[in-house]
Every structure is written in C-alpha cells, then in structure tokens.
Coordinates of C-alpha atoms in Angstrom, one line a residue:
X221 CA -11.7 -14.2 22.3
X222 CA -13.6 -12.0 19.8
X223 CA -16.4 -10.1 21.3
X224 CA -18.7 -7.4 20.0
X225 CA -20.2 -5.0 22.6
X226 CA -23.9 -4.1 22.3
X227 CA -23.4 -0.4 23.0
X228 CA -20.8 2.1 21.8
X229 CA -17.7 2.9 23.9
X230 CA -17.9 6.1 25.9
X231 CA -14.8 7.7 24.5
X232 CA -16.4 11.0 23.2
X233 CA -18.7 11.9 20.4
X234 CA -18.0 10.7 16.9
X235 CA -16.4 13.9 15.7
X236 CA -15.0 15.0 19.1
X237 CA -17.7 17.6 19.5
X238 CA -17.9 18.6 15.8
X239 CA -21.2 18.5 13.9
X240 CA -21.2 17.1 10.4
X241 CA -21.3 20.7 9.1
X242 CA -18.4 21.9 11.1
X243 CA -16.4 18.8 10.3
X244 CA -16.9 19.4 6.6
X245 CA -15.5 22.9 7.2
X246 CA -12.4 21.7 9.1
X247 CA -10.1 21.7 6.1
X248 CA -6.5 22.8 5.5
X249 CA -5.0 20.9 8.4
X250 CA -1.3 20.6 8.0
X251 CA 0.6 17.3 8.5
X252 CA 4.0 17.2 10.2
X253 CA 7.0 17.2 7.8
X254 CA 9.6 14.6 8.9
X255 CA 10.0 11.6 6.6
X256 CA 8.7 8.1 7.6
X257 CA 10.7 5.0 7.0
X258 CA 9.3 1.6 6.1
X259 CA 10.2 -1.7 7.7
X260 CA 8.6 -5.1 7.9
X261 CA 8.2 -7.0 11.2
X262 CA 5.9 -9.8 12.2
X263 CA 3.2 -8.5 14.6
X264 CA 3.7 -9.2 18.3
X265 CA 0.7 -11.1 19.6
X266 CA 1.1 -10.3 23.3
X267 CA -2.4 -9.4 24.5
X268 CA -3.2 -6.0 26.0
X269 CA -4.2 -6.0 29.7
X270 CA -7.4 -4.3 28.8
X271 CA -9.0 -2.9 25.7
X272 CA -11.1 0.2 24.8
X273 CA -11.8 -1.2 21.4
X274 CA -15.4 -1.3 20.2
X275 CA -15.2 -5.1 20.2
X276 CA -13.4 -5.2 23.6
X277 CA -10.8 -7.5 22.0
X278 CA -7.3 -7.9 23.6
X279 CA -5.6 -9.9 20.8
X280 CA -5.5 -10.4 17.1
X281 CA -8.5 -12.2 15.4
X282 CA -8.3 -15.5 13.5
X283 CA -10.1 -15.8 10.2
X284 CA -12.9 -17.6 12.0
X285 CA -13.1 -14.6 14.5
X286 CA -13.5 -12.1 11.6
X287 CA -16.3 -14.2 10.0
X288 CA -18.1 -14.7 13.4
X289 CA -17.9 -10.9 14.1
X290 CA -19.4 -10.1 10.6
X291 CA -22.1 -12.7 11.0
X292 CA -23.0 -11.4 14.4
X293 CA -23.3 -7.8 13.1
X294 CA -25.7 -9.0 10.3
X295 CA -27.7 -11.1 12.7
X296 CA -28.0 -8.5 15.4
X297 CA -28.7 -5.5 13.0
X298 CA -30.4 -6.8 9.8
X299 CA -31.7 -3.3 9.1
X300 CA -28.2 -1.8 9.2
X301 CA -25.9 -4.6 8.0
X302 CA -25.9 -7.1 5.2
X303 CA -23.3 -9.7 4.2
X304 CA -21.2 -9.3 1.1
X305 CA -19.4 -12.2 -0.6
X306 CA -16.9 -11.1 -3.3
X307 CA -17.2 -13.2 -6.5
X308 CA -13.7 -14.7 -6.9
X309 CA -12.4 -17.3 -4.4
X310 CA -8.7 -17.0 -3.7
X311 CA -6.2 -19.1 -5.5
X312 CA -6.4 -21.6 -2.6
X313 CA -10.2 -21.6 -2.8
X314 CA -11.0 -19.4 0.2
X315 CA -14.0 -17.0 0.3
X316 CA -13.4 -13.3 0.6
X317 CA -16.2 -11.7 2.7
X318 CA -17.3 -8.3 3.8
X319 CA -20.3 -6.4 5.0
X320 CA -22.3 -3.3 3.9
X321 CA -23.6 -0.8 6.4
X322 CA -26.3 1.8 6.0
X323 CA -29.8 2.7 7.0
X324 CA -32.3 0.4 5.3
X325 CA -29.3 -1.6 4.0
X326 CA -31.3 -4.0 1.8
X327 CA -32.5 -1.2 -0.5
X328 CA -30.7 -0.4 -3.8
X329 CA -31.3 3.3 -3.1
X330 CA -28.5 5.1 -4.9
X331 CA -26.5 6.4 -2.0
X332 CA -22.8 7.3 -2.5
X333 CA -20.4 4.6 -1.2
X334 CA -17.4 4.6 1.1
X335 CA -15.3 1.5 0.6
X336 CA -12.6 0.6 3.2
X337 CA -10.5 -2.6 3.1
X338 CA -7.7 -4.2 5.0
X339 CA -4.9 -6.6 4.5
X340 CA -3.8 -6.3 0.9
X341 CA -0.7 -7.6 2.5
X342 CA -1.5 -10.7 4.6
X343 CA 1.1 -10.1 7.3
X344 CA -0.1 -6.5 8.1
X345 CA -2.6 -7.7 10.8
X346 CA -3.4 -4.3 12.3
X347 CA -4.8 -3.2 9.0
X348 CA -7.6 -5.8 9.2
X349 CA -8.2 -5.2 12.9
X350 CA -8.8 -1.5 12.5
X351 CA -11.0 -2.0 9.5
X352 CA -13.2 -4.5 11.4
X353 CA -13.2 -2.3 14.5
X354 CA -14.5 0.6 12.5
X355 CA -17.4 -1.5 11.2
X356 CA -18.3 -2.6 14.7
X357 CA -18.1 1.0 16.0
X358 CA -20.3 2.4 13.2
X359 CA -23.0 -0.2 13.8
X360 CA -22.9 0.1 17.6
X361 CA -23.2 3.9 17.4
X362 CA -26.0 3.8 14.8
X363 CA -27.9 1.2 16.8
X364 CA -27.5 3.4 19.9
X365 CA -28.9 6.4 18.1
X366 CA -25.8 8.5 17.8
X367 CA -27.1 11.5 15.8
X368 CA -23.9 12.1 13.7
X369 CA -23.5 8.5 12.7
X370 CA -27.2 8.1 12.0
X371 CA -27.2 11.2 9.8
X372 CA -24.2 9.9 7.8
X373 CA -25.6 6.5 7.3
X374 CA -28.8 8.0 6.1
X375 CA -26.8 9.7 3.4
X376 CA -24.1 7.1 2.5
X377 CA -23.3 3.4 2.4
X378 CA -20.2 1.9 3.9
X379 CA -18.6 -1.3 2.5
X380 CA -16.0 -3.0 4.7
X381 CA -13.8 -5.9 3.6
X382 CA -11.3 -6.5 6.5
X383 CA -9.2 -9.1 4.7
X384 CA -8.8 -8.9 1.0
X385 CA -5.8 -11.2 0.8
X386 CA -7.3 -14.1 2.9
X387 CA -4.6 -16.7 1.9
X388 CA -1.8 -14.3 2.9
X389 CA -3.5 -13.7 6.2
X390 CA -4.0 -17.4 7.0
X391 CA -0.3 -18.0 6.2
X392 CA 1.0 -14.8 7.7
X393 CA 2.7 -13.7 4.5
X394 CA 2.7 -10.5 2.4
X395 CA 1.9 -12.2 -0.9
X396 CA -1.0 -14.4 -2.1
X397 CA -0.6 -18.2 -2.3
X398 CA 0.7 -17.7 -5.8
X399 CA 3.5 -15.5 -4.4
X400 CA 2.1 -12.4 -6.0
X401 CA 1.8 -9.0 -4.2
X402 CA -1.8 -8.3 -5.0
X403 CA -1.1 -4.6 -4.6
X404 CA 1.2 -4.7 -7.6
X405 CA -1.3 -6.7 -9.8
X406 CA -3.8 -4.0 -10.6
X407 CA -3.8 -3.4 -14.4
X408 CA -3.4 0.4 -14.6
X409 CA 0.2 1.2 -15.0
X410 CA 1.2 -2.4 -14.3
X411 CA 4.7 -3.6 -15.0
X412 CA 6.1 -7.2 -15.0
X413 CA 8.2 -7.0 -11.9
X414 CA 9.1 -10.0 -9.7
X415 CA 6.0 -9.9 -7.5
X416 CA 3.4 -8.3 -9.8
X417 CA 2.0 -11.6 -11.3
X418 CA 2.2 -13.1 -14.8
X419 CA -0.1 -10.5 -16.2
X420 CA -2.3 -7.6 -15.1
X421 CA -5.3 -8.7 -13.1
X422 CA -3.9 -12.3 -12.9
X423 CA -5.0 -12.7 -9.3
X424 CA -8.5 -13.3 -8.1
X425 CA -7.8 -11.1 -5.1
X426 CA -7.2 -8.0 -7.3
X427 CA -10.1 -8.9 -9.5
X428 CA -12.4 -8.9 -6.4
X429 CA -11.5 -5.3 -5.7
X430 CA -12.0 -4.4 -9.4
X431 CA -15.5 -6.0 -9.1
X432 CA -16.3 -4.2 -5.9
X433 CA -15.4 -0.7 -7.2
X434 CA -17.0 -1.1 -10.6
X435 CA -20.4 -2.3 -9.1
X436 CA -20.6 0.3 -6.3
X437 CA -20.5 4.0 -6.9
X438 CA -17.5 4.5 -4.6
X439 CA -16.9 8.2 -3.8
X440 CA -14.1 7.3 -1.4
X441 CA -11.8 4.2 -1.2
X442 CA -9.3 3.6 1.6
X443 CA -7.0 0.7 1.7
X444 CA -5.4 0.2 5.1
X445 CA -1.7 -0.8 5.6
X446 CA 1.2 -0.9 8.1
X447 CA 3.8 0.0 9.1
X448 CA 4.8 3.6 8.4
X449 CA 3.2 6.9 9.3
X450 CA 1.8 8.2 5.9
X451 CA -1.4 8.8 4.1
X452 CA -0.9 8.4 0.4
X453 CA -2.7 9.1 -2.8
X454 CA -2.0 8.8 -6.6
X455 CA 0.1 8.9 -8.7
X456 CA 2.5 6.0 -8.0
X457 CA 5.2 7.1 -10.5
X458 CA 6.9 10.5 -10.7
X459 CA 7.0 10.3 -14.5
X460 CA 3.2 10.2 -14.6
X461 CA 2.9 13.7 -13.2
X462 CA 0.4 15.0 -10.7
X463 CA -3.3 14.0 -11.0
X464 CA -6.0 16.3 -12.1
X465 CA -7.7 16.1 -8.6
X466 CA -4.5 16.6 -6.6
X467 CA -6.0 19.3 -4.4
X468 CA -9.0 17.1 -3.5
X469 CA -6.8 14.1 -2.8
X470 CA -4.3 16.1 -0.7
X471 CA -7.1 17.8 1.3
X472 CA -8.6 14.4 2.3
X473 CA -5.3 12.8 3.0
X474 CA -4.2 15.8 5.1
X475 CA -7.3 15.7 7.2
X476 CA -6.8 12.0 7.8
X477 CA -3.1 12.4 8.6
X478 CA -3.8 15.2 11.1
X479 CA -6.1 12.8 13.0
X480 CA -3.5 10.1 13.0
X481 CA -1.0 12.3 14.7
X482 CA 1.9 14.8 14.3
X483 CA 4.3 12.2 12.8
X484 CA 2.0 11.4 9.9
X485 CA 2.6 12.8 6.4
X486 CA 0.1 13.3 3.6
X487 CA 1.7 13.1 0.2
X488 CA 1.4 11.5 -3.2
X489 CA 2.6 7.9 -3.3
X490 CA 5.3 8.7 -5.9
X491 CA 7.1 11.0 -3.6
X492 CA 7.0 8.4 -0.8
X493 CA 8.3 5.5 -2.8
X494 CA 7.6 4.7 -6.4
X495 CA 5.6 1.5 -7.2
X496 CA 3.4 0.1 -10.0
X497 CA 0.0 -1.6 -10.2
X498 CA -1.4 -0.5 -6.9
X499 CA -5.1 -0.3 -6.1
X500 CA -5.3 3.4 -5.5
X501 CA -3.9 4.4 -8.9
X502 CA -6.4 2.3 -10.8
X503 CA -9.3 3.2 -8.5
X504 CA -8.8 6.9 -8.9
X505 CA -8.4 6.9 -12.7
X506 CA -11.2 4.4 -13.2
X507 CA -13.8 6.1 -11.0
X508 CA -12.6 9.6 -10.0
X509 CA -13.4 8.6 -6.5
X510 CA -10.8 9.7 -4.0
X511 CA -8.4 6.7 -3.4
X512 CA -6.2 6.6 -0.3
X513 CA -3.6 4.3 1.2
X514 CA -3.5 4.8 5.0
X515 CA -0.4 3.4 6.6
X516 CA -0.4 3.4 10.4
X517 CA 2.5 2.6 12.8
X518 CA 3.6 3.3 16.4
X519 CA 6.1 6.0 16.8
X520 CA 9.8 5.1 16.4
X521 CA 11.2 3.2 19.3
X522 CA 7.8 1.9 20.4
X523 CA 7.4 -1.9 20.4
X524 CA 4.8 -3.2 17.9
X525 CA 2.2 -5.0 19.9
X526 CA -1.5 -5.4 19.6
X527 CA -1.9 -2.7 22.2
X528 CA 0.4 -0.2 20.4
X529 CA -0.7 -1.0 16.9
X530 CA -4.4 -1.5 17.4
X531 CA -5.7 -0.4 20.8
X532 CA -3.7 2.8 21.0
X533 CA -4.2 3.7 17.4
X534 CA -7.9 3.0 16.9
X535 CA -9.3 6.3 18.4
X536 CA -7.3 8.2 15.8
X537 CA -8.2 5.7 13.1
X538 CA -11.9 6.2 13.8
X539 CA -11.6 10.0 13.3
X540 CA -9.6 9.5 10.1
X541 CA -12.2 7.1 8.7
X542 CA -14.9 9.5 9.6
X543 CA -13.3 12.0 7.3
X544 CA -13.7 9.4 4.5
X545 CA -17.3 9.0 5.4
X546 CA -18.0 12.7 5.6
X547 CA -16.3 13.1 2.2
X548 CA -18.5 10.4 0.7
X549 CA -21.7 12.0 1.9
X550 CA -20.8 15.4 0.5
X551 CA -22.7 16.1 -2.8
X552 CA -19.6 18.0 -4.0
X553 CA -17.6 14.8 -4.1
X554 CA -19.8 12.8 -6.5
X555 CA -22.2 13.4 -9.4
X556 CA -26.0 13.0 -9.2
X557 CA -28.6 11.7 -11.6
X558 CA -32.2 12.6 -10.8
X559 CA -35.6 12.0 -12.5
X560 CA -38.9 10.3 -12.2
X561 CA -39.6 6.7 -13.3
X562 CA -42.4 4.2 -12.8
X563 CA -42.9 2.6 -9.4
X564 CA -41.0 -0.8 -9.3
X565 CA -38.9 0.1 -12.3
X566 CA -35.2 -0.9 -12.3
X567 CA -32.6 1.7 -13.3
X568 CA -29.2 0.5 -14.5
X569 CA -26.1 2.5 -15.5
X570 CA -23.2 1.0 -17.5
X571 CA -20.1 2.1 -19.2
X572 CA -16.9 0.5 -20.6
X573 CA -13.6 2.0 -21.6
X574 CA -10.0 1.0 -22.3
X575 CA -7.2 1.5 -19.8
X576 CA -3.5 0.7 -20.2
X577 CA -0.5 -0.7 -18.4
X578 CA 2.9 0.9 -18.8
X579 CA 4.9 -0.1 -21.8
X580 CA 6.8 -3.3 -21.3
X581 CA 8.6 -5.9 -23.5
X582 CA 6.0 -8.1 -25.2
X583 CA 6.4 -11.7 -26.4
X584 CA 7.2 -10.4 -30.0
X585 CA 10.0 -8.3 -28.6
X586 CA 8.3 -5.0 -29.0
X587 CA 7.9 -2.5 -26.2
X588 CA 4.3 -1.3 -25.8
X589 CA 1.5 -1.1 -23.3
X590 CA -1.2 -3.7 -22.9
X591 CA -4.9 -2.6 -23.0
X592 CA -7.6 -3.9 -20.7
X593 CA -11.3 -3.0 -20.5
X594 CA -12.9 -1.5 -17.3
X595 CA -16.6 -2.0 -17.2
X596 CA -18.9 -0.3 -14.6
X597 CA -22.4 -1.4 -13.9
X598 CA -24.8 -0.5 -11.0
X599 CA -28.5 -0.6 -10.5
X600 CA -31.2 1.2 -8.5
X601 CA -34.7 0.1 -7.6
X602 CA -37.7 2.4 -7.3
X603 CA -40.2 1.1 -4.7
X604 CA -41.8 4.5 -4.0
X605 CA -45.1 5.3 -5.6
X606 CA -44.1 8.7 -7.1
X607 CA -41.0 7.2 -8.8
X608 CA -38.7 10.1 -7.9
X609 CA -35.1 9.2 -7.6
X610 CA -31.7 10.8 -6.8
X611 CA -28.7 8.6 -7.6
X612 CA -25.2 9.4 -6.4
X613 CA -22.8 8.2 -9.1
X614 CA -19.2 8.6 -10.1
X615 CA -18.8 11.4 -12.6
X616 CA -18.9 10.5 -16.3
X617 CA -15.9 12.9 -16.7
X618 CA -12.8 10.9 -15.7
X619 CA -9.3 12.1 -15.5
X620 CA -7.3 11.6 -18.8
X621 CA -4.8 9.0 -17.7
X622 CA -1.0 9.3 -18.2
X623 CA -0.9 5.7 -19.5
X624 CA -2.1 5.6 -23.1
X625 CA -1.9 3.3 -26.1
X626 CA 1.1 5.3 -27.3
X627 CA 2.9 5.0 -24.0
X628 CA 3.3 7.4 -21.1
X629 CA 2.0 10.9 -21.6
X630 CA 2.7 12.8 -18.3
X631 CA 1.1 15.8 -16.7
X632 CA -2.4 15.4 -18.1
X633 CA -4.8 18.1 -17.1
X634 CA -8.0 17.2 -18.9
X635 CA -10.9 14.8 -18.5
X636 CA -12.6 12.3 -20.8
X637 CA -16.4 12.0 -20.9
X638 CA -17.0 8.3 -20.4
X639 CA -20.8 8.6 -20.6
X640 CA -23.1 6.6 -18.5
X641 CA -25.7 4.6 -20.4
X642 CA -28.8 4.6 -18.3
X643 CA -31.6 2.1 -18.9
X644 CA -35.1 2.0 -17.5
X645 CA -36.3 -1.5 -17.2
X646 CA -39.1 -3.7 -16.0
X647 CA -38.2 -6.1 -13.2
X648 CA -38.0 -8.9 -15.7
X649 CA -35.2 -7.1 -17.5
X650 CA -37.1 -5.7 -20.4
X651 CA -35.4 -2.4 -21.4
X652 CA -38.0 0.3 -22.1
X653 CA -35.7 3.3 -22.6
X654 CA -32.0 4.0 -22.9
X655 CA -30.5 7.5 -22.1
X656 CA -26.8 8.6 -22.4
X657 CA -25.8 10.7 -19.4
X658 CA -22.9 13.1 -19.0
X659 CA -22.6 14.5 -15.5
X660 CA -19.6 16.1 -13.8
X661 CA -18.3 16.1 -10.3
X662 CA -20.6 18.0 -8.0
X663 CA -23.2 18.3 -10.8
X664 CA -26.8 17.1 -10.8
X665 CA -28.4 16.1 -14.1
X666 CA -32.1 15.3 -14.6
X667 CA -33.1 12.6 -17.1
X668 CA -36.4 12.4 -18.9
X669 CA -37.8 8.9 -18.7
X670 CA -41.2 9.6 -20.2
X671 CA -40.9 6.7 -22.7
X672 CA -40.3 4.3 -19.9
X673 CA -43.3 5.6 -18.0
X674 CA -45.5 5.4 -21.1
X675 CA -44.6 1.7 -21.8
X676 CA -44.0 0.3 -18.4
X677 CA -47.5 -1.3 -18.0
X678 CA -48.1 -2.1 -21.6
X679 CA -48.2 -5.8 -22.5
X680 CA -46.2 -5.3 -25.6
X681 CA -44.0 -2.6 -27.0
X682 CA -44.8 -1.7 -30.6

C-alpha cells in the first residue's frame, strides 16, 4: 500500500515559480478573517480513486508503513537522509523514529535546522501523513536536481518525525497510553489539569521533543494537527501577554496560512483557545526559534476522507512547509558563530537555565510555580584543513518569559542573555579552550580559538 516514487511529481515548481529570493520577499500576506471551529471525528479511511501525493498513496499508513518509508528513503538516498531514533521509548515501549534530510547529511556541519513533527495527538492521522509526504517530496526533488530544493538543503537541515505519539496512533486515540495529552505536558506554563500528566515532563513523548529541540539548533519548529483551519503561535494564555517576537511569528504564520487557503487564520494561540503546557510555548521561550502549530481541515460541509484531508490538502501544505524551510535558511532568523579551529577538532556549545510552570497548589498547600532546568547542547565537527567554520545557532538572547519564580509577570518586552559556553576539544573529548559567547538574532560573532590551535597537537597541556 505504501509506495515512494523515484521522481518528483510534476505539479509545478517548488515555489510556484518563485525563486528563493522572491519567496523571502513575499511577506505581508493577509489571512481570511472568519473564525474556525474545532471538532473531533475519527478519520474516514475510504481510499481515494487516484493520488497525486509524492508517495502515490491512496490510503492511510500503518506504523509499519511509516517505518518502511523512512527506511527506504535512507537506503535509497544515504547522502541526503539518515535515520533518527529519539531517546525515550513510549510508555508502552515503542520506539519513536524520524529522519534528517540535508546535503551531506552525515556531517555535523552547523546548518540551521527546520523541525517538523506530526501526531502529537494519535487520532489526527492526516498530520502524520502530510509530515511524511513532505519528507518524501523534499528527497525526491533534491535527488532529481530541483534547483530550489537543492539550494535550501545546502543551507539548512530538515528533521522530520511523522508520529511523536506512537502509542496514541497505534490505538487511534488522542492521548498517550498513560491517558495524558502530551501536548499539555510540556513544562513551561504547565498546570495540573485532567490530561496534563502527574507532573511537567512526566511523559517520555514530550521529553523526546525536549531532547530533539535542545540538541538541534532549530530555527523553525512546526507541529502539525487537525482539524480546524488555523496557524497558531505563542502565547497560550492571554494573561501572559504577547511575545517579544510577535511580529516574526505572525509573519511566518500568515504566509503559511495564505498558502493553506482563504479560510485559514493566523493568530496567537491564546486568542484561538487558551491551553497550557503545549510544545510551541516551551519551544519558543527555550530557543527563540519560531514555533508554529499548523492545523489543517477541509472546508465546512466537506466529508473528512483521506482524499479531502491529505490528497487535496498536500499541495498547499507543501508550500506552507516551504515557508518554514525558507525561514530556517535565512541568516536573519538565527545567530551565527564563526572562527577558525584546528582540523578534526570538535566544537561544542552548551547552556542551562531555569524555566517555570504556572503557579499551582503544591503538596504543602502553598501556591507557587515549579522550576525545571532546560539544557542545550550541540556539537560541530571540523574536517576541513583550514579549520574555518560558520555555525548557525539559536540566539543567546532569549525572550524573558512571563512565567517566573514569583509567578506570572505578563507583557514582558526584554531578553535574557543565556550565554553559550563554547568548548574546543580533541576528538577524545579533551577540552583545550572554553569561550563564553553572546550572540543575538541575525548577528554573527567571531570567536578566537588560538589557545585550542596552539595545544591541539601537544601530547600534554601544561
């Protein structure tokens, strides 16, 4: 049933005739303005008569189909695709898998990262399908030499995890096998509601996304959902106030919504419906990458089938995801660390800082937030003889969050410098130099690694 084509579908160029330069300039696109309404229905699995999807599929995948498709992409295109296994098995012991896509995929080369995931909610089958189809589409187009895709994959890395709630998908239910809505379990702004889990980050599924976004320098993060017509961004709560990067967030969401269609609205999540503990709120405040919830759905009155929810929606979804990839590749949307280090050195950046839930009633009866630590760590390898590097990273300057040790402090406008600590190391892990780095959004900072270069080939460091 699941089939991957060996050449890209002939349904127009990647950006409908736009070059990367002109696509970056195509801003200020306005979404339509009627409200969307949410409802939950089981997907109709009636197969489409024919399919224009990159895979050629006509029905929903099984878990085995997803895994086969990812394995085939890796096998057929080892220079473009490598497998990714997230570290925490689900509560029922299942593995969560994904793939990474870029030119020379095996290199730790410091490219900015676009992360797109599906099925936070296991019964939202189209969200996984379109995430997987986009991966197949990118790889097919790159392998066929599509100039726009090739240029973007030279500049950025794409991480795709089509099913983040594997247990929920296998059992066709919204929650995990512990009856937790994993998209209410992220620690930032968490509250103990009925489906949010016993404590923040209690679920391996949410901890997998935490690991993914703190070990990759994700400039853009999109989590795919169904079934309303909205593209959402932080905050989740009105009382938090607007984010510091609301203009950047709204710009990307608006461009995505315009591609999806005239019925789609781009807005902050709090003004759609208020929730707590979602992925996008933590992701934005922890990384300053743009974090988006994309909800797709057929128009009102249209039956929800594989054809209407996946086949008919995918061409627009592809264009919306291209906006995320273009955003990721833009130097204005991340920070950059440059310098020169010894050939074969390993560079590592790390930082840790406290974040907070919302205040809630603790076991001792007091009302206060709970703190948790967010730790980022990434590494880069330097195989080139001249040792020059350019590393796209999340800014050290992060938005001051509304959730603090003292409670909720709304309408924050400032940024906190959570410095990167950069180490220059030998391949065996010996640290030769440590440098603190402060670098802002769109800024490039050069580090001096002379001490590392001086000691790299010495047998001992005195």
